[in-house]
């Protein structure tokens, strides 16, 4: 199966800016899905994409799959209904840093706590891209956005620490400079039962880069490559597999409730 | 026949359940019209708790709230003091004489030592509500004993049916003795 | 105890609502506790697992309606229940359910507002919110029960209309009927309606046709090979975002409204209403828990009375047919919401209001007094 077969080619050209990190994520996800559909690891008719609102949240609309483009911040709440009502669905949630951690922060920690069996891909570009570059909960301190013209006075969230604190069993961080590793990470997340969270450090050249000293997308990707490390290194952002454990997923626990109540059918 | 009953006491005495059982006996087992309402929220915390029942053998009960009870079944002094003024003159007040000292003159009072007898004879203070209910039924014949017993059986936790039925019968006996 | 139609019970309105939902085929409930609706969630948490359904207590009401919509797209009939503050939080997703044509049921056991208001007391203050609470033009179905039996029956109707029209349907009840106990028959013969589905395994090219303007398209639920994109953005027939074409937006929104509006008469006829005609110049109008007072008062005063069960969509033609020529007194537990709609249908000078917020319906005597003041 080709990548074109999993995409809605009739929707090209897409709306993303040239050089946007979301393009890389789209590409990598499409390749991983195409492979899995091809070798039968995954059924395209049972694979569902869910997203919130933001540039990153537009990605599901480009896949020739069932996809639910929801409201800002709430894709995990919608996914909770989809997945628990039909556990046969493979649910992939695509979200942004604002979507997941600001307006949707509460749903994020509760989905992690419940161990909802979904794969979350968070395009973390440090900014509200869609609305034109306002500060987000992951914008580094001191950085400039359209609503922090004097520099961001707030400390940022570490999204991986956040979801691990809430109980997420599988957590990885990669960047758009690591497409091969990112693809493998998505594969692992699809294989794991339970809440998988992939924090993808990504570039928004249009609304973050140009206000913070980057000339173009290439420079930003370069920065992501040079300033991250799979080992704990002074001054570098830790990437890689941050946690990989097993925990009973939410739908299995619900199943047990049904068994107790006698409503499990057989 | 249209009777407004208020059952009142303090939280934990089971007055809400008593009202539900009475309403159920009337509506399900006697085919009468019945509506039960109760106090909620701050009003229902601690202090006085109440469960109101309207029973009628006429058409559907529309306005669902008790305004002037014909009958008050009361299990605490606080509830007595709070609700005694609402009772119709010549109305019936059945009170737990272990806990309540009656004061109003123009209503009929029947004292039932429910809490005392619940402890003494059944070893279980919490069935005082069923003693009161048994006594109240005996005095008014508002529903048949069988209907009331059936409604109790539907409503109490499994394993407690026997004690609750004994309490109903004990209440009936105490009422016979007390109604003079 | 049983009668010929089912089990006879003595239940709270809220409990009857939960039983109605299960009888209608509801197999998913997500909610967040709030007085005076909590008994619905409590009963669903006990009953759903017995019938193979899923209960989830979500982190808030926004998430609750989101999960319900998600479950509906998974092909399962789903419901949430709340009261004023929670209903306010749900408004963005009411709009989302309208835009994505997602059948679901939202129960609102109305309590006194604004804000936290009177948590344990009754109100009918959300009549307009049910209709206009989310942004944009839209229509929903909202039904108002006046007794415990209707808490059961109209919950079933909400599911049926939600499935028929692919809209969120609101059970717009109030604390009076939510909390009171009465006899109820848990009917086993309920007629249920299921959404129309496209043939399984078929990709659906045009899941959201723009025309005809009152069309309810089949629902391509997920996991059956339909491969549809569903978005709250204005979308074209393929379901793709299309936010720049005024004609597409106009056609879409017109259809979302008309598929409900054009069937207002049919909905009223099928759900029913009470109209008790008496030889009088005055007619009373009331719905929900407050109607119990008004039906009693109308009998006492010897005047005509109209009790709608369908609050939205409003059927102007019906109201005109029944009430034209009367001096009409609308009695409701708010400062005049249904009243405004009645005024639009009739000569406004002939429409009067007894607006009665505060937590309890007025007594029949209070209503009779008002009838006398009007000269009845
Ligand atoms: C309730 C609500 N509030 C605000 C918005 C406006 N809004 C749209 S996208 C967005 C931020 C998106 O940022 P992020 O999630 O980081 O995604 P990105 O666009 O950067 O990919 C905001 C605030 C909205 N659509 N809904
Ligand atoms: S604004 Fe930023 S995040 Fe949005 S498409 Fe453009 S580059 Fe990408």
CSV table of N, CA and C in Angstrom, one decimal, chain B residues 33 53 61 71 101 129 132 135 174:
chain,number,residue,atom,x,y,z
B,33,UNK,N,-53.5,6.8,44.0
B,33,UNK,CA,-52.6,7.8,43.6
B,33,UNK,C,-51.7,8.2,44.7
B,53,UNK,N,-45.8,12.6,51.8
B,53,UNK,CA,-46.6,11.7,50.9
B,53,UNK,C,-48.0,12.2,50.8
B,61,UNK,N,-52.8,13.2,41.4
B,61,UNK,CA,-52.4,14.3,42.3
B,61,UNK,C,-51.6,15.3,41.5
B,71,UNK,N,-51.7,14.4,58.6
B,71,UNK,CA,-51.1,13.6,59.5
B,71,UNK,C,-49.6,13.9,59.6
B,101,UNK,N,-41.6,15.4,73.1
B,101,UNK,CA,-42.5,15.9,74.1
B,101,UNK,C,-43.5,16.8,73.4
B,129,UNK,N,-38.2,3.5,62.7
B,129,UNK,CA,-39.0,4.1,61.6
B,129,UNK,C,-40.1,3.1,61.2
B,132,UNK,N,-42.8,3.0,63.8
B,132,UNK,CA,-43.7,4.2,63.6
B,132,UNK,C,-44.7,4.0,62.5
B,135,UNK,N,-47.4,1.5,63.4
B,135,UNK,CA,-48.3,2.2,64.3
B,135,UNK,C,-49.2,3.1,63.5
B,174,UNK,N,-48.4,-1.5,69.5
B,174,UNK,CA,-48.2,-0.4,70.4
B,174,UNK,C,-49.2,0.7,70.1
